[in-house]
PDB file of C-alpha atoms in Angstrom:
ATOM      1  CA  ASP P   1     119.847  92.057  66.709  1.00  0.00           C
ATOM      2  CA  THR P   2     118.159  89.268  64.748  1.00  0.00           C
ATOM      3  CA  ALA P   3     120.408  87.622  62.144  1.00  0.00           C
ATOM      4  CA  VAL P   4     117.679  86.306  59.834  1.00  0.00           C
ATOM      5  CA  SER P   5     114.274  87.885  60.216  1.00  0.00           C
ATOM      6  CA  GLN P   6     111.124  87.032  58.354  1.00  0.00           C
ATOM      7  CA  THR P   7     107.673  88.574  58.399  1.00  0.00           C
ATOM      8  CA  PRO P   8     104.935  87.858  59.040  1.00  0.00           C
ATOM      9  CA  LYS P   9     105.321  85.086  61.605  1.00  0.00           C
ATOM     10  CA  TYR P  10     101.735  83.937  61.155  1.00  0.00           C
ATOM     11  CA  LEU P  11      99.541  84.196  58.096  1.00  0.00           C
ATOM     12  CA  VAL P  12      95.952  82.975  57.815  1.00  0.00           C
ATOM     13  CA  THR P  13      94.232  83.410  54.477  1.00  0.00           C
ATOM     14  CA  GLN P  14      91.591  82.030  52.154  1.00  0.00           C
ATOM     15  CA  MET P  15      92.170  79.732  49.195  1.00  0.00           C
ATOM     16  CA  GLY P  16      92.804  81.636  46.011  1.00  0.00           C
ATOM     17  CA  ASN P  17      94.405  84.645  47.674  1.00  0.00           C
ATOM     18  CA  ASP P  18      97.919  85.937  47.006  1.00  0.00           C
ATOM     19  CA  LYS P  19     100.356  86.480  49.867  1.00  0.00           C
ATOM     20  CA  SER P  20     103.989  87.412  50.427  1.00  0.00           C
ATOM     21  CA  ILE P  21     106.584  86.598  53.062  1.00  0.00           C
ATOM     22  CA  LYS P  22     109.610  88.822  53.492  1.00  0.00           C
ATOM     23  CA  CYS P  23     113.075  87.850  54.662  1.00  0.00           C
ATOM     24  CA  GLU P  24     116.161  89.843  55.544  1.00  0.00           C
ATOM     25  CA  GLN P  25     119.572  88.780  56.832  1.00  0.00           C
ATOM     26  CA  ASN P  26     122.279  90.958  58.368  1.00  0.00           C
ATOM     27  CA  LEU P  27     125.030  88.348  58.379  1.00  0.00           C
ATOM     28  CA  GLY P  28     126.641  89.437  55.146  1.00  0.00           C
ATOM     29  CA  HIS P  29     125.963  86.043  53.563  1.00  0.00           C
ATOM     30  CA  ASP P  30     125.815  85.651  49.809  1.00  0.00           C
ATOM     31  CA  THR P  31     123.258  82.844  49.722  1.00  0.00           C
ATOM     32  CA  MET P  32     119.667  82.786  50.885  1.00  0.00           C
ATOM     33  CA  TYR P  33     117.045  80.055  50.832  1.00  0.00           C
ATOM     34  CA  TRP P  34     113.413  79.244  51.273  1.00  0.00           C
ATOM     35  CA  TYR P  35     112.583  75.953  52.931  1.00  0.00           C
ATOM     36  CA  LYS P  36     109.129  74.471  53.450  1.00  0.00           C
ATOM     37  CA  GLN P  37     108.300  72.384  56.508  1.00  0.00           C
ATOM     38  CA  ASP P  38     105.139  70.372  56.049  1.00  0.00           C
ATOM     39  CA  SER P  39     102.722  69.019  58.634  1.00  0.00           C
ATOM     40  CA  LYS P  40     104.939  65.960  59.142  1.00  0.00           C
ATOM     41  CA  LYS P  41     107.864  68.248  59.958  1.00  0.00           C
ATOM     42  CA  PHE P  42     109.721  67.340  56.788  1.00  0.00           C
ATOM     43  CA  LEU P  43     112.005  70.176  55.665  1.00  0.00           C
ATOM     44  CA  LYS P  44     112.603  70.603  51.977  1.00  0.00           C
ATOM     45  CA  ILE P  45     114.396  73.281  50.047  1.00  0.00           C
ATOM     46  CA  MET P  46     112.332  75.327  47.643  1.00  0.00           C
ATOM     47  CA  PHE P  47     114.669  77.995  46.315  1.00  0.00           C
ATOM     48  CA  SER P  48     118.195  79.219  46.705  1.00  0.00           C
ATOM     49  CA  TYR P  49     119.644  82.554  45.621  1.00  0.00           C
ATOM     50  CA  ASN P  50     123.305  83.440  45.446  1.00  0.00           C
ATOM     51  CA  ASN P  51     124.098  87.135  45.022  1.00  0.00           C
ATOM     52  CA  LYS P  52     120.565  87.775  43.753  1.00  0.00           C
ATOM     53  CA  GLU P  53     120.798  84.970  41.194  1.00  0.00           C
ATOM     54  CA  LEU P  54     118.427  81.990  41.323  1.00  0.00           C
ATOM     55  CA  ILE P  55     120.502  78.859  41.864  1.00  0.00           C
ATOM     56  CA  ILE P  56     118.021  76.218  42.995  1.00  0.00           C
ATOM     57  CA  ASN P  57     114.390  75.778  42.074  1.00  0.00           C
ATOM     58  CA  GLU P  58     113.284  72.437  43.418  1.00  0.00           C
ATOM     59  CA  THR P  59     110.297  71.786  41.139  1.00  0.00           C
ATOM     60  CA  VAL P  60     108.167  74.253  42.993  1.00  0.00           C
ATOM     61  CA  PRO P  61     104.873  75.252  41.292  1.00  0.00           C
ATOM     62  CA  ASN P  62     104.922  78.454  39.303  1.00  0.00           C
ATOM     63  CA  ARG P  63     102.538  79.971  41.810  1.00  0.00           C
ATOM     64  CA  PHE P  64     105.579  80.451  44.041  1.00  0.00           C
ATOM     65  CA  SER P  65     107.821  83.280  42.924  1.00  0.00           C
ATOM     66  CA  PRO P  66     110.878  84.292  44.900  1.00  0.00           C
ATOM     67  CA  LYS P  67     112.442  87.679  44.467  1.00  0.00           C
ATOM     68  CA  SER P  68     115.802  88.910  45.685  1.00  0.00           C
ATOM     69  CA  PRO P  69     116.174  92.698  45.380  1.00  0.00           C
ATOM     70  CA  ASP P  70     119.654  92.487  46.927  1.00  0.00           C
ATOM     71  CA  LYS P  71     121.734  89.798  48.561  1.00  0.00           C
ATOM     72  CA  ALA P  72     120.398  90.658  52.026  1.00  0.00           C
ATOM     73  CA  HIS P  73     116.749  90.149  51.078  1.00  0.00           C
ATOM     74  CA  LEU P  74     114.762  87.244  49.699  1.00  0.00           C
ATOM     75  CA  ASN P  75     111.000  87.491  49.484  1.00  0.00           C
ATOM     76  CA  LEU P  76     108.491  84.800  48.606  1.00  0.00           C
ATOM     77  CA  HIS P  77     105.250  85.566  46.807  1.00  0.00           C
ATOM     78  CA  ILE P  78     102.564  82.932  46.479  1.00  0.00           C
ATOM     79  CA  ASN P  79      99.689  83.279  44.019  1.00  0.00           C
ATOM     80  CA  SER P  80      96.349  81.509  44.103  1.00  0.00           C
ATOM     81  CA  LEU P  81      96.942  79.839  47.441  1.00  0.00           C
ATOM     82  CA  GLU P  82      95.831  76.222  47.845  1.00  0.00           C
ATOM     83  CA  LEU P  83      95.084  74.169  50.950  1.00  0.00           C
ATOM     84  CA  GLY P  84      98.284  72.174  50.405  1.00  0.00           C
ATOM     85  CA  ASP P  85     100.353  75.327  50.727  1.00  0.00           C
ATOM     86  CA  SER P  86      99.664  75.351  54.459  1.00  0.00           C
ATOM     87  CA  ALA P  87     103.069  74.873  56.077  1.00  0.00           C
ATOM     88  CA  VAL P  88     105.833  76.660  57.902  1.00  0.00           C
ATOM     89  CA  TYR P  89     108.144  78.518  55.540  1.00  0.00           C
ATOM     90  CA  PHE P  90     111.672  79.102  56.707  1.00  0.00           C
ATOM     91  CA  CYS P  91     114.064  81.619  55.263  1.00  0.00           C
ATOM     92  CA  ALA P  92     117.759  80.873  55.759  1.00  0.00           C
ATOM     93  CA  SER P  93     121.150  82.182  54.756  1.00  0.00           C
ATOM     94  CA  SER P  94     124.666  80.796  54.540  1.00  0.00           C
ATOM     95  CA  ARG P  95     128.029  81.262  52.997  1.00  0.00           C
ATOM     96  CA  TRP P  96     128.121  79.851  49.485  1.00  0.00           C
ATOM     97  CA  GLN P  97     129.259  76.323  50.152  1.00  0.00           C
ATOM     98  CA  THR P  98     127.338  74.432  52.814  1.00  0.00           C
ATOM     99  CA  ASN P  99     129.966  71.752  53.036  1.00  0.00           C
ATOM    100  CA  THR P 100     131.766  74.125  55.376  1.00  0.00           C
ATOM    101  CA  GLY P 101     129.164  76.352  56.949  1.00  0.00           C
ATOM    102  CA  GLU P 102     125.787  76.005  58.510  1.00  0.00           C
ATOM    103  CA  LEU P 103     122.481  77.544  57.565  1.00  0.00           C
ATOM    104  CA  PHE P 104     121.155  80.313  59.739  1.00  0.00           C
ATOM    105  CA  PHE P 105     117.388  80.114  59.903  1.00  0.00           C
ATOM    106  CA  GLY P 106     114.729  82.687  60.491  1.00  0.00           C
ATOM    107  CA  GLU P 107     111.968  81.949  62.995  1.00  0.00           C
ATOM    108  CA  GLY P 108     109.619  80.637  60.334  1.00  0.00           C
ATOM    109  CA  SER P 109     106.321  81.895  58.921  1.00  0.00           C
ATOM    110  CA  ARG P 110     103.333  79.668  59.579  1.00  0.00           C
ATOM    111  CA  LEU P 111     100.929  79.875  56.658  1.00  0.00           C
ATOM    112  CA  THR P 112      97.416  78.528  57.073  1.00  0.00           C
ATOM    113  CA  VAL P 113      95.175  78.372  54.037  1.00  0.00           C
ATOM    114  CA  LEU P 114      91.471  77.950  54.785  1.00  0.00           C
TER     115      LEU P 114
ATOM    116  CA  ALA N   1     121.087  62.925  44.872  1.00  0.00           C
ATOM    117  CA  GLN N   2     121.724  63.265  48.554  1.00  0.00           C
ATOM    118  CA  LYS N   3     119.667  61.263  50.994  1.00  0.00           C
ATOM    119  CA  ILE N   4     119.538  61.462  54.776  1.00  0.00           C
ATOM    120  CA  THR N   5     117.907  58.787  56.900  1.00  0.00           C
ATOM    121  CA  GLN N   6     116.962  59.064  60.545  1.00  0.00           C
ATOM    122  CA  THR N   7     115.488  55.717  61.533  1.00  0.00           C
ATOM    123  CA  GLN N   8     114.275  56.696  65.015  1.00  0.00           C
ATOM    124  CA  PRO N   9     110.978  58.579  64.861  1.00  0.00           C
ATOM    125  CA  GLY N  10     111.055  59.019  68.632  1.00  0.00           C
ATOM    126  CA  MET N  11     113.512  58.485  71.450  1.00  0.00           C
ATOM    127  CA  PHE N  12     113.156  58.641  75.223  1.00  0.00           C
ATOM    128  CA  VAL N  13     115.927  59.273  77.720  1.00  0.00           C
ATOM    129  CA  GLN N  14     116.149  59.835  81.443  1.00  0.00           C
ATOM    130  CA  GLU N  15     117.436  63.180  82.612  1.00  0.00           C
ATOM    131  CA  LYS N  16     121.247  63.212  83.105  1.00  0.00           C
ATOM    132  CA  GLU N  17     121.750  60.155  80.907  1.00  0.00           C
ATOM    133  CA  ALA N  18     123.373  60.139  77.457  1.00  0.00           C
ATOM    134  CA  VAL N  19     121.441  59.461  74.261  1.00  0.00           C
ATOM    135  CA  THR N  20     122.467  58.736  70.681  1.00  0.00           C
ATOM    136  CA  LEU N  21     120.384  59.871  67.720  1.00  0.00           C
ATOM    137  CA  ASP N  22     121.112  57.967  64.526  1.00  0.00           C
ATOM    138  CA  CYS N  23     121.736  59.416  61.088  1.00  0.00           C
ATOM    139  CA  THR N  24     122.950  57.810  57.884  1.00  0.00           C
ATOM    140  CA  TYR N  25     123.617  59.648  54.661  1.00  0.00           C
ATOM    141  CA  ASP N  26     124.212  58.925  51.033  1.00  0.00           C
ATOM    142  CA  THR N  27     125.996  61.423  48.853  1.00  0.00           C
ATOM    143  CA  SER N  28     128.197  61.415  45.774  1.00  0.00           C
ATOM    144  CA  ASP N  29     129.879  64.709  46.657  1.00  0.00           C
ATOM    145  CA  PRO N  30     133.610  64.255  47.340  1.00  0.00           C
ATOM    146  CA  SER N  31     133.475  66.969  49.993  1.00  0.00           C
ATOM    147  CA  TYR N  32     130.492  67.482  52.217  1.00  0.00           C
ATOM    148  CA  GLY N  33     129.374  68.672  55.603  1.00  0.00           C
ATOM    149  CA  LEU N  34     127.098  67.025  58.124  1.00  0.00           C
ATOM    150  CA  PHE N  35     124.945  69.056  60.475  1.00  0.00           C
ATOM    151  CA  TRP N  36     122.555  68.595  63.342  1.00  0.00           C
ATOM    152  CA  TYR N  37     119.774  71.019  64.143  1.00  0.00           C
ATOM    153  CA  LYS N  38     117.387  71.177  67.064  1.00  0.00           C
ATOM    154  CA  GLN N  39     113.795  72.325  66.688  1.00  0.00           C
ATOM    155  CA  PRO N  40     112.026  72.891  70.015  1.00  0.00           C
ATOM    156  CA  SER N  41     108.259  73.156  70.246  1.00  0.00           C
ATOM    157  CA  SER N  42     108.562  76.907  69.709  1.00  0.00           C
ATOM    158  CA  GLY N  43     109.536  76.124  66.131  1.00  0.00           C
ATOM    159  CA  GLU N  44     112.885  77.786  65.524  1.00  0.00           C
ATOM    160  CA  MET N  45     115.786  75.865  64.000  1.00  0.00           C
ATOM    161  CA  ILE N  46     118.876  75.875  66.209  1.00  0.00           C
ATOM    162  CA  PHE N  47     122.265  74.809  64.826  1.00  0.00           C
ATOM    163  CA  LEU N  48     124.022  72.334  67.130  1.00  0.00           C
ATOM    164  CA  ILE N  49     127.091  70.860  65.502  1.00  0.00           C
ATOM    165  CA  TYR N  50     128.979  70.459  62.218  1.00  0.00           C
ATOM    166  CA  GLN N  51     131.317  67.774  60.876  1.00  0.00           C
ATOM    167  CA  GLY N  52     133.330  68.157  57.688  1.00  0.00           C
ATOM    168  CA  SER N  53     133.898  65.065  55.590  1.00  0.00           C
ATOM    169  CA  TYR N  54     137.653  65.496  55.739  1.00  0.00           C
ATOM    170  CA  ASP N  55     137.825  66.230  59.446  1.00  0.00           C
ATOM    171  CA  GLN N  56     139.929  63.615  61.160  1.00  0.00           C
ATOM    172  CA  GLN N  57     138.394  64.077  64.574  1.00  0.00           C
ATOM    173  CA  ASN N  58     134.777  63.873  65.646  1.00  0.00           C
ATOM    174  CA  ALA N  59     133.190  67.252  66.262  1.00  0.00           C
ATOM    175  CA  THR N  60     132.221  68.280  69.774  1.00  0.00           C
ATOM    176  CA  GLU N  61     130.257  71.282  71.037  1.00  0.00           C
ATOM    177  CA  GLY N  62     129.660  71.273  74.762  1.00  0.00           C
ATOM    178  CA  ARG N  63     127.335  68.360  75.551  1.00  0.00           C
ATOM    179  CA  TYR N  64     126.958  67.507  71.871  1.00  0.00           C
ATOM    180  CA  SER N  65     129.311  65.276  69.952  1.00  0.00           C
ATOM    181  CA  LEU N  66     129.049  63.827  66.488  1.00  0.00           C
ATOM    182  CA  ASN N  67     130.080  60.203  66.046  1.00  0.00           C
ATOM    183  CA  PHE N  68     131.281  60.305  62.429  1.00  0.00           C
ATOM    184  CA  GLN N  69     131.933  56.989  60.719  1.00  0.00           C
ATOM    185  CA  LYS N  70     132.725  57.815  57.125  1.00  0.00           C
ATOM    186  CA  ALA N  71     132.990  54.261  55.828  1.00  0.00           C
ATOM    187  CA  ARG N  72     129.572  53.458  57.253  1.00  0.00           C
ATOM    188  CA  LYS N  73     128.194  56.821  56.139  1.00  0.00           C
ATOM    189  CA  SER N  74     126.840  57.557  59.564  1.00  0.00           C
ATOM    190  CA  ALA N  75     126.838  60.752  61.596  1.00  0.00           C
ATOM    191  CA  ASN N  76     125.169  60.043  64.899  1.00  0.00           C
ATOM    192  CA  LEU N  77     124.545  62.769  67.443  1.00  0.00           C
ATOM    193  CA  VAL N  78     125.440  62.026  71.040  1.00  0.00           C
ATOM    194  CA  ILE N  79     123.939  64.199  73.755  1.00  0.00           C
ATOM    195  CA  SER N  80     125.564  63.699  77.127  1.00  0.00           C
ATOM    196  CA  ALA N  81     123.933  64.494  80.467  1.00  0.00           C
ATOM    197  CA  SER N  82     120.478  65.082  78.984  1.00  0.00           C
ATOM    198  CA  GLN N  83     118.446  67.978  80.302  1.00  0.00           C
ATOM    199  CA  LEU N  84     114.701  68.563  80.224  1.00  0.00           C
ATOM    200  CA  GLY N  85     115.322  71.402  77.786  1.00  0.00           C
ATOM    201  CA  ASP N  86     116.777  68.939  75.297  1.00  0.00           C
ATOM    202  CA  SER N  87     113.269  67.669  74.549  1.00  0.00           C
ATOM    203  CA  ALA N  88     112.774  68.653  70.909  1.00  0.00           C
ATOM    204  CA  MET N  89     112.860  67.444  67.319  1.00  0.00           C
ATOM    205  CA  TYR N  90     116.375  66.816  66.020  1.00  0.00           C
ATOM    206  CA  PHE N  91     117.298  66.963  62.356  1.00  0.00           C
ATOM    207  CA  CYS N  92     120.371  65.603  60.647  1.00  0.00           C
ATOM    208  CA  ALA N  93     121.381  67.327  57.405  1.00  0.00           C
ATOM    209  CA  GLU N  94     124.044  67.074  54.716  1.00  0.00           C
ATOM    210  CA  GLY N  95     125.452  69.823  52.533  1.00  0.00           C
ATOM    211  CA  GLY N  96     127.683  69.338  49.540  1.00  0.00           C
ATOM    212  CA  THR N  97     129.778  71.514  47.313  1.00  0.00           C
ATOM    213  CA  SER N  98     127.125  71.931  44.677  1.00  0.00           C
ATOM    214  CA  TYR N  99     124.584  74.725  44.898  1.00  0.00           C
ATOM    215  CA  GLY N 100     125.012  75.262  48.620  1.00  0.00           C
ATOM    216  CA  LYS N 101     121.924  73.576  49.991  1.00  0.00           C
ATOM    217  CA  LEU N 102     121.214  71.247  52.880  1.00  0.00           C
ATOM    218  CA  THR N 103     119.223  68.051  52.587  1.00  0.00           C
ATOM    219  CA  PHE N 104     117.433  67.136  55.810  1.00  0.00           C
ATOM    220  CA  GLY N 105     116.419  63.843  57.361  1.00  0.00           C
ATOM    221  CA  GLN N 106     112.939  63.130  58.666  1.00  0.00           C
ATOM    222  CA  GLY N 107     113.796  64.110  62.207  1.00  0.00           C
ATOM    223  CA  THR N 108     113.779  62.347  65.585  1.00  0.00           C
ATOM    224  CA  ILE N 109     111.624  63.526  68.467  1.00  0.00           C
ATOM    225  CA  LEU N 110     113.585  63.324  71.701  1.00  0.00           C
ATOM    226  CA  THR N 111     111.752  63.311  75.013  1.00  0.00           C
ATOM    227  CA  VAL N 112     113.732  63.718  78.212  1.00  0.00           C
ATOM    228  CA  HIS N 113     112.036  62.344  81.325  1.00  0.00           C
ATOM    229  CA  PRO N 114     112.768  63.759  84.797  1.00  0.00           C
TER     230      PRO N 114
END
């Protein structure tokens, strides 16, 4: 039974389109994240939610809008897709303080914008 | 702000030998955690090992050990008895008490030769 699952795994779309990625975790964690891994493999946090409340927004463009309907789900909606949005997007979850517990990652969603 | 530096873009090791992957960090958090993740070519992020900043002993998990030198702000990963399946990208990360996020280094690509 997958701990952190995200769909879709692959997404190919045209510039200007809107797309969503869904994420669910069954670990009972309070905190969920979206990370972006660019073409150089650099991983950077985008958003963090704790108990459905936005905690971190790392200067991500307004075209990216996360939504957490409950603490087990964190979705990412992207408007007006641009070429630079092509990346792998990882959902993750953890207990609240990551000085004591690791992140559990989903398998990633590879977004390609043409 | 936290900063993680992995100075080795790529490392090569012979099968069955040990290898050390370097990581230095810079944080102002009084309590923090240090993590290593493995990312094989399939793309998933696999948690390997965790070290708490107040842990007196270096962490070990099977063939993985973390050489933690707090004064030098280093958290090197040691893989003993390398296996072909260890070939992957390895990321060092640091998590503090604030906001519950991990900051990742640039990664080191490890190649294990038979």
